[in-house]
Amino acid sequence: MTRENDRERLINVLSRSNRVHRESVLEAMGAVPRHTFVPESHAEQAYHDRPLPIGHGQTISAPHMVAIMTDRLALSPEDRVLEIGTGCGYHAAVVAEIVDTTVYSVEYVPELAESAQRQLDRLGYDVSVRAGDGHEGWPEHAPYDAAYLTCATPELPDPIIEQIAPGGQIVAPVGTGQQQLLIAEKEADGSLSRTTNGYVRFVPMRGEE
Ligand code: SAH
């Protein structure tokens, strides 16, 4: 079995699950070599639909979760996207397959930010990674059309809401203990309309609330 076959099989499973609605998301997931983002010791499991450790006590989400989150961002090619929690860079690569703009991503652990940037550069993905606390977002490149968090927060940080353009989407695991996947759209008046998309389990967001 080659990695490509394994990947294709995973995409077929995701496609049949009916939880991913956009073809562009499945195509992006089919294009990104997940096995090159995870530690060598776990490369064999890269195309199983499960989370994997990436070092520093952090985990990369299961592929179906990356697919669902990316799907709910409702991305168009021209969209400007902010990610909080780069991790190994896999999810950012999936987003970079869909948009034509630079993807901006903030990572708390400097070593992860550095190795993710290196891997994304190696594969030619247009992703810019900053080491820092994602509670601040990344104001220099705002406004964004979409933002997502890959770490759980009790509440969406205000700076992130502020950095989203009206009509933009935010997807984030929200809650302490029990977390739910929040899907929010910013209205013209600056308020958020919120829906949730089931219970999830993400590492907690670190740093200053
Ligand atoms: N999208 C990632 C998943 C990373 S797991 C991937 O595809 O690999 C969540 C990440 O959020 C971890 O790397 C963790 O270090 C990071 N994180 C936690 N708190 C953060 C914060 N305040 N700001 C930015 N990143 C944070």
Short mmCIF file of C-alpha atoms and ligand atoms in Angstrom, two decimals:
data_model
loop_
_atom_site.label_atom_id
_atom_site.label_comp_id
_atom_site.label_asym_id
_atom_site.label_seq_id
_atom_site.Cartn_x
_atom_site.Cartn_y
_atom_site.Cartn_z
CA MET A 1 0.00 0.00 0.00
CA THR A 2 1.41 3.38 -0.92
CA ARG A 3 0.79 6.56 1.05
CA GLU A 4 -1.24 7.87 -1.90
CA ASN A 5 -3.56 4.84 -1.73
CA ASP A 6 -3.92 5.22 2.02
CA ARG A 7 -4.73 8.89 1.57
CA GLU A 8 -7.28 8.19 -1.17
CA ARG A 9 -8.99 5.64 1.03
CA LEU A 10 -9.22 8.14 3.88
CA ILE A 11 -10.73 10.77 1.58
CA ASN A 12 -13.34 8.25 0.38
CA VAL A 13 -14.29 7.54 3.98
CA LEU A 14 -14.62 11.28 4.71
CA SER A 15 -16.61 11.79 1.53
CA ARG A 16 -19.08 9.01 2.39
CA SER A 17 -19.51 10.30 5.96
CA ASN A 18 -21.74 13.13 4.68
CA ARG A 19 -20.17 15.45 7.23
CA VAL A 20 -18.07 17.33 4.66
CA HIS A 21 -20.09 19.22 2.08
CA ARG A 22 -17.50 21.00 -0.03
CA GLU A 23 -15.59 19.20 -2.75
CA SER A 24 -12.77 21.75 -2.39
CA VAL A 25 -12.13 20.52 1.17
CA LEU A 26 -11.92 16.87 0.11
CA GLU A 27 -9.62 17.81 -2.75
CA ALA A 28 -7.37 19.77 -0.40
CA MET A 29 -7.22 16.89 2.08
CA GLY A 30 -6.39 14.58 -0.81
CA ALA A 31 -3.47 16.80 -1.81
CA VAL A 32 -1.69 17.40 1.52
CA PRO A 33 0.84 14.73 2.56
CA ARG A 34 -0.20 14.38 6.24
CA HIS A 35 2.51 11.76 6.83
CA THR A 36 5.21 14.43 6.29
CA PHE A 37 3.78 16.61 9.10
CA VAL A 38 3.59 13.99 11.86
CA PRO A 39 6.61 12.54 13.68
CA GLU A 40 8.39 9.79 11.73
CA SER A 41 7.34 7.29 14.39
CA HIS A 42 3.66 7.90 13.55
CA ALA A 43 3.89 8.29 9.77
CA GLU A 44 2.36 4.82 9.32
CA GLN A 45 -0.82 6.00 11.05
CA ALA A 46 -1.05 9.33 9.23
CA TYR A 47 -4.02 8.21 7.11
CA HIS A 48 -6.02 6.64 9.91
CA ASP A 49 -8.82 8.93 11.00
CA ARG A 50 -7.40 9.63 14.44
CA PRO A 51 -5.51 12.35 16.32
CA LEU A 52 -1.73 11.91 16.62
CA PRO A 53 0.89 13.31 19.00
CA ILE A 54 3.17 16.00 17.54
CA GLY A 55 5.45 16.58 20.53
CA HIS A 56 5.43 19.24 23.29
CA GLY A 57 2.30 17.58 24.72
CA GLN A 58 0.25 18.66 21.69
CA THR A 59 -1.81 16.68 19.19
CA ILE A 60 -2.83 17.03 15.57
CA SER A 61 -6.60 16.65 15.18
CA ALA A 62 -8.15 13.66 13.45
CA PRO A 63 -8.59 14.22 9.71
CA HIS A 64 -12.41 14.28 9.94
CA MET A 65 -12.16 17.19 12.43
CA VAL A 66 -9.81 19.14 10.14
CA ALA A 67 -12.23 18.48 7.27
CA ILE A 68 -15.34 19.55 9.21
CA MET A 69 -13.71 22.73 10.55
CA THR A 70 -12.39 23.71 7.13
CA ASP A 71 -15.76 22.95 5.56
CA ARG A 72 -17.60 25.20 8.03
CA LEU A 73 -15.26 28.11 7.26
CA ALA A 74 -16.97 28.22 3.83
CA LEU A 75 -13.79 29.44 2.15
CA SER A 76 -13.46 31.13 -1.23
CA PRO A 77 -10.09 31.34 -2.98
CA GLU A 78 -9.70 35.07 -2.25
CA ASP A 79 -10.39 34.72 1.50
CA ARG A 80 -7.84 35.85 4.06
CA VAL A 81 -7.56 33.32 6.86
CA LEU A 82 -6.17 33.41 10.41
CA GLU A 83 -5.34 30.20 12.27
CA ILE A 84 -4.63 30.08 16.00
CA GLY A 85 -2.62 26.96 16.91
CA THR A 86 -0.32 26.02 14.03
CA GLY A 87 0.86 22.80 15.66
CA CYS A 88 2.68 20.85 12.97
CA GLY A 89 1.19 22.98 10.18
CA TYR A 90 -1.04 20.31 8.64
CA HIS A 91 -4.35 22.14 8.98
CA ALA A 92 -2.81 25.35 7.64
CA ALA A 93 -1.59 23.41 4.59
CA VAL A 94 -5.13 22.15 3.95
CA VAL A 95 -6.43 25.74 4.08
CA ALA A 96 -3.56 26.94 1.87
CA GLU A 97 -4.66 24.40 -0.77
CA ILE A 98 -8.02 26.19 -0.95
CA VAL A 99 -7.16 29.88 -0.76
CA ASP A 100 -4.91 31.89 -3.08
CA THR A 101 -3.80 34.29 -0.34
CA THR A 102 -1.21 33.94 2.42
CA VAL A 103 -2.56 32.00 5.43
CA TYR A 104 -1.56 33.60 8.76
CA SER A 105 -1.04 31.29 11.72
CA VAL A 106 -0.03 31.89 15.35
CA GLU A 107 1.59 29.19 17.50
CA TYR A 108 2.33 29.42 21.23
CA VAL A 109 5.25 26.95 21.32
CA PRO A 110 8.22 28.53 19.49
CA GLU A 111 9.74 25.15 18.52
CA LEU A 112 6.47 24.06 16.90
CA ALA A 113 6.13 27.40 15.09
CA GLU A 114 9.61 27.01 13.71
CA SER A 115 9.34 23.41 12.58
CA ALA A 116 5.87 23.99 11.08
CA GLN A 117 7.15 26.99 9.10
CA ARG A 118 10.07 24.92 7.84
CA GLN A 119 7.84 22.06 6.70
CA LEU A 120 5.29 24.38 5.07
CA ASP A 121 8.09 26.20 3.22
CA ARG A 122 9.59 22.91 2.11
CA LEU A 123 6.29 21.89 0.53
CA GLY A 124 5.75 25.35 -0.98
CA TYR A 125 2.68 26.35 1.04
CA ASP A 126 2.01 30.08 1.36
CA VAL A 127 1.64 30.14 5.15
CA SER A 128 3.20 32.66 7.49
CA VAL A 129 3.69 31.43 11.07
CA ARG A 130 4.27 33.68 14.08
CA ALA A 131 5.34 32.40 17.49
CA GLY A 132 3.19 34.09 20.12
CA ASP A 133 -0.05 34.08 22.05
CA GLY A 134 -3.05 33.68 19.77
CA HIS A 135 -5.28 35.52 22.24
CA GLU A 136 -4.06 38.65 20.45
CA GLY A 137 -4.81 37.31 16.98
CA TRP A 138 -2.48 38.85 14.38
CA PRO A 139 -3.65 42.46 13.98
CA GLU A 140 -1.07 43.48 11.35
CA HIS A 141 -2.76 41.38 8.65
CA ALA A 142 -6.40 41.98 9.65
CA PRO A 143 -9.17 42.03 8.57
CA TYR A 144 -9.66 38.32 7.94
CA ASP A 145 -12.59 36.66 6.19
CA ALA A 146 -12.24 33.58 8.36
CA ALA A 147 -10.49 32.52 11.54
CA TYR A 148 -10.28 29.21 13.38
CA LEU A 149 -8.77 28.00 16.62
CA THR A 150 -7.28 24.55 17.06
CA CYS A 151 -7.09 24.92 20.85
CA ALA A 152 -10.05 25.26 23.19
CA THR A 153 -10.98 28.50 24.89
CA PRO A 154 -13.70 29.28 27.46
CA GLU A 155 -14.70 32.29 25.32
CA LEU A 156 -13.67 33.60 21.91
CA PRO A 157 -10.94 36.21 22.53
CA ASP A 158 -12.19 39.72 21.66
CA PRO A 159 -9.17 40.66 19.50
CA ILE A 160 -9.96 37.73 17.18
CA ILE A 161 -13.59 38.80 16.84
CA GLU A 162 -12.42 42.36 16.12
CA GLN A 163 -10.01 41.20 13.42
CA ILE A 164 -12.77 39.44 11.42
CA ALA A 165 -14.51 41.34 8.63
CA PRO A 166 -18.32 41.58 8.62
CA GLY A 167 -19.71 38.43 7.02
CA GLY A 168 -16.63 36.48 8.15
CA GLN A 169 -16.68 33.10 9.89
CA ILE A 170 -15.04 31.89 13.10
CA VAL A 171 -14.79 28.20 13.97
CA ALA A 172 -13.47 27.25 17.40
CA PRO A 173 -13.71 24.67 20.17
CA VAL A 174 -15.29 26.57 23.04
CA GLY A 175 -15.78 25.53 26.65
CA THR A 176 -13.94 24.22 29.67
CA GLY A 177 -14.27 20.52 30.41
CA GLN A 178 -17.03 19.89 27.86
CA GLN A 179 -16.20 21.68 24.62
CA GLN A 180 -18.44 22.34 21.65
CA LEU A 181 -17.41 23.33 18.17
CA LEU A 182 -18.67 26.88 17.77
CA ILE A 183 -19.44 28.21 14.31
CA ALA A 184 -19.93 31.95 14.36
CA GLU A 185 -20.61 34.54 11.68
CA LYS A 186 -19.87 38.20 12.22
CA GLU A 187 -22.83 40.39 11.34
CA ALA A 188 -22.64 43.86 9.76
CA ASP A 189 -23.27 45.42 13.19
CA GLY A 190 -20.27 43.58 14.66
CA SER A 191 -22.31 41.06 16.66
CA LEU A 192 -21.87 37.29 16.25
CA SER A 193 -24.54 34.81 15.21
CA ARG A 194 -23.59 31.47 16.76
CA THR A 195 -24.36 27.82 16.14
CA THR A 196 -22.66 24.74 17.54
CA ASN A 197 -21.59 21.62 15.75
CA GLY A 198 -21.36 18.91 18.42
CA TYR A 199 -18.99 18.02 21.22
CA VAL A 200 -15.24 18.02 20.58
CA ARG A 201 -11.98 17.54 22.44
CA PHE A 202 -9.05 19.90 21.82
CA VAL A 203 -5.99 20.86 23.87
CA PRO A 204 -6.66 23.96 25.98
CA MET A 205 -5.53 27.35 24.74
CA ARG A 206 -2.55 28.54 26.77
CA GLY A 207 -1.44 32.04 27.74
CA GLU A 208 -3.34 35.13 28.84
CA GLU A 209 -7.11 35.26 28.74
N1 SAH B 1 -3.79 22.75 13.52
C1 SAH B 1 -2.79 21.98 14.18
C2 SAH B 1 -3.30 21.38 15.47
C3 SAH B 1 -2.48 21.83 16.60
S1 SAH B 1 -2.97 21.36 18.22
C4 SAH B 1 -2.18 20.94 13.27
O1 SAH B 1 -2.67 20.74 12.16
O2 SAH B 1 -1.18 20.35 13.67
C5 SAH B 1 -3.24 22.94 18.97
C6 SAH B 1 -2.09 23.89 18.96
O3 SAH B 1 -2.49 25.08 19.61
C7 SAH B 1 -0.84 23.39 19.72
O4 SAH B 1 0.24 23.37 18.85
C8 SAH B 1 -0.67 24.43 20.83
O5 SAH B 1 0.68 24.68 21.15
C9 SAH B 1 -1.34 25.65 20.23
N2 SAH B 1 -1.75 26.67 21.20
C10 SAH B 1 -2.19 26.53 22.47
N3 SAH B 1 -2.44 27.73 23.02
C11 SAH B 1 -2.16 28.67 22.08
C12 SAH B 1 -2.20 30.10 22.05
N4 SAH B 1 -2.60 30.82 23.09
N5 SAH B 1 -1.82 30.72 20.92
C13 SAH B 1 -1.41 30.01 19.83
N6 SAH B 1 -1.34 28.67 19.80
C14 SAH B 1 -1.73 27.99 20.91
#
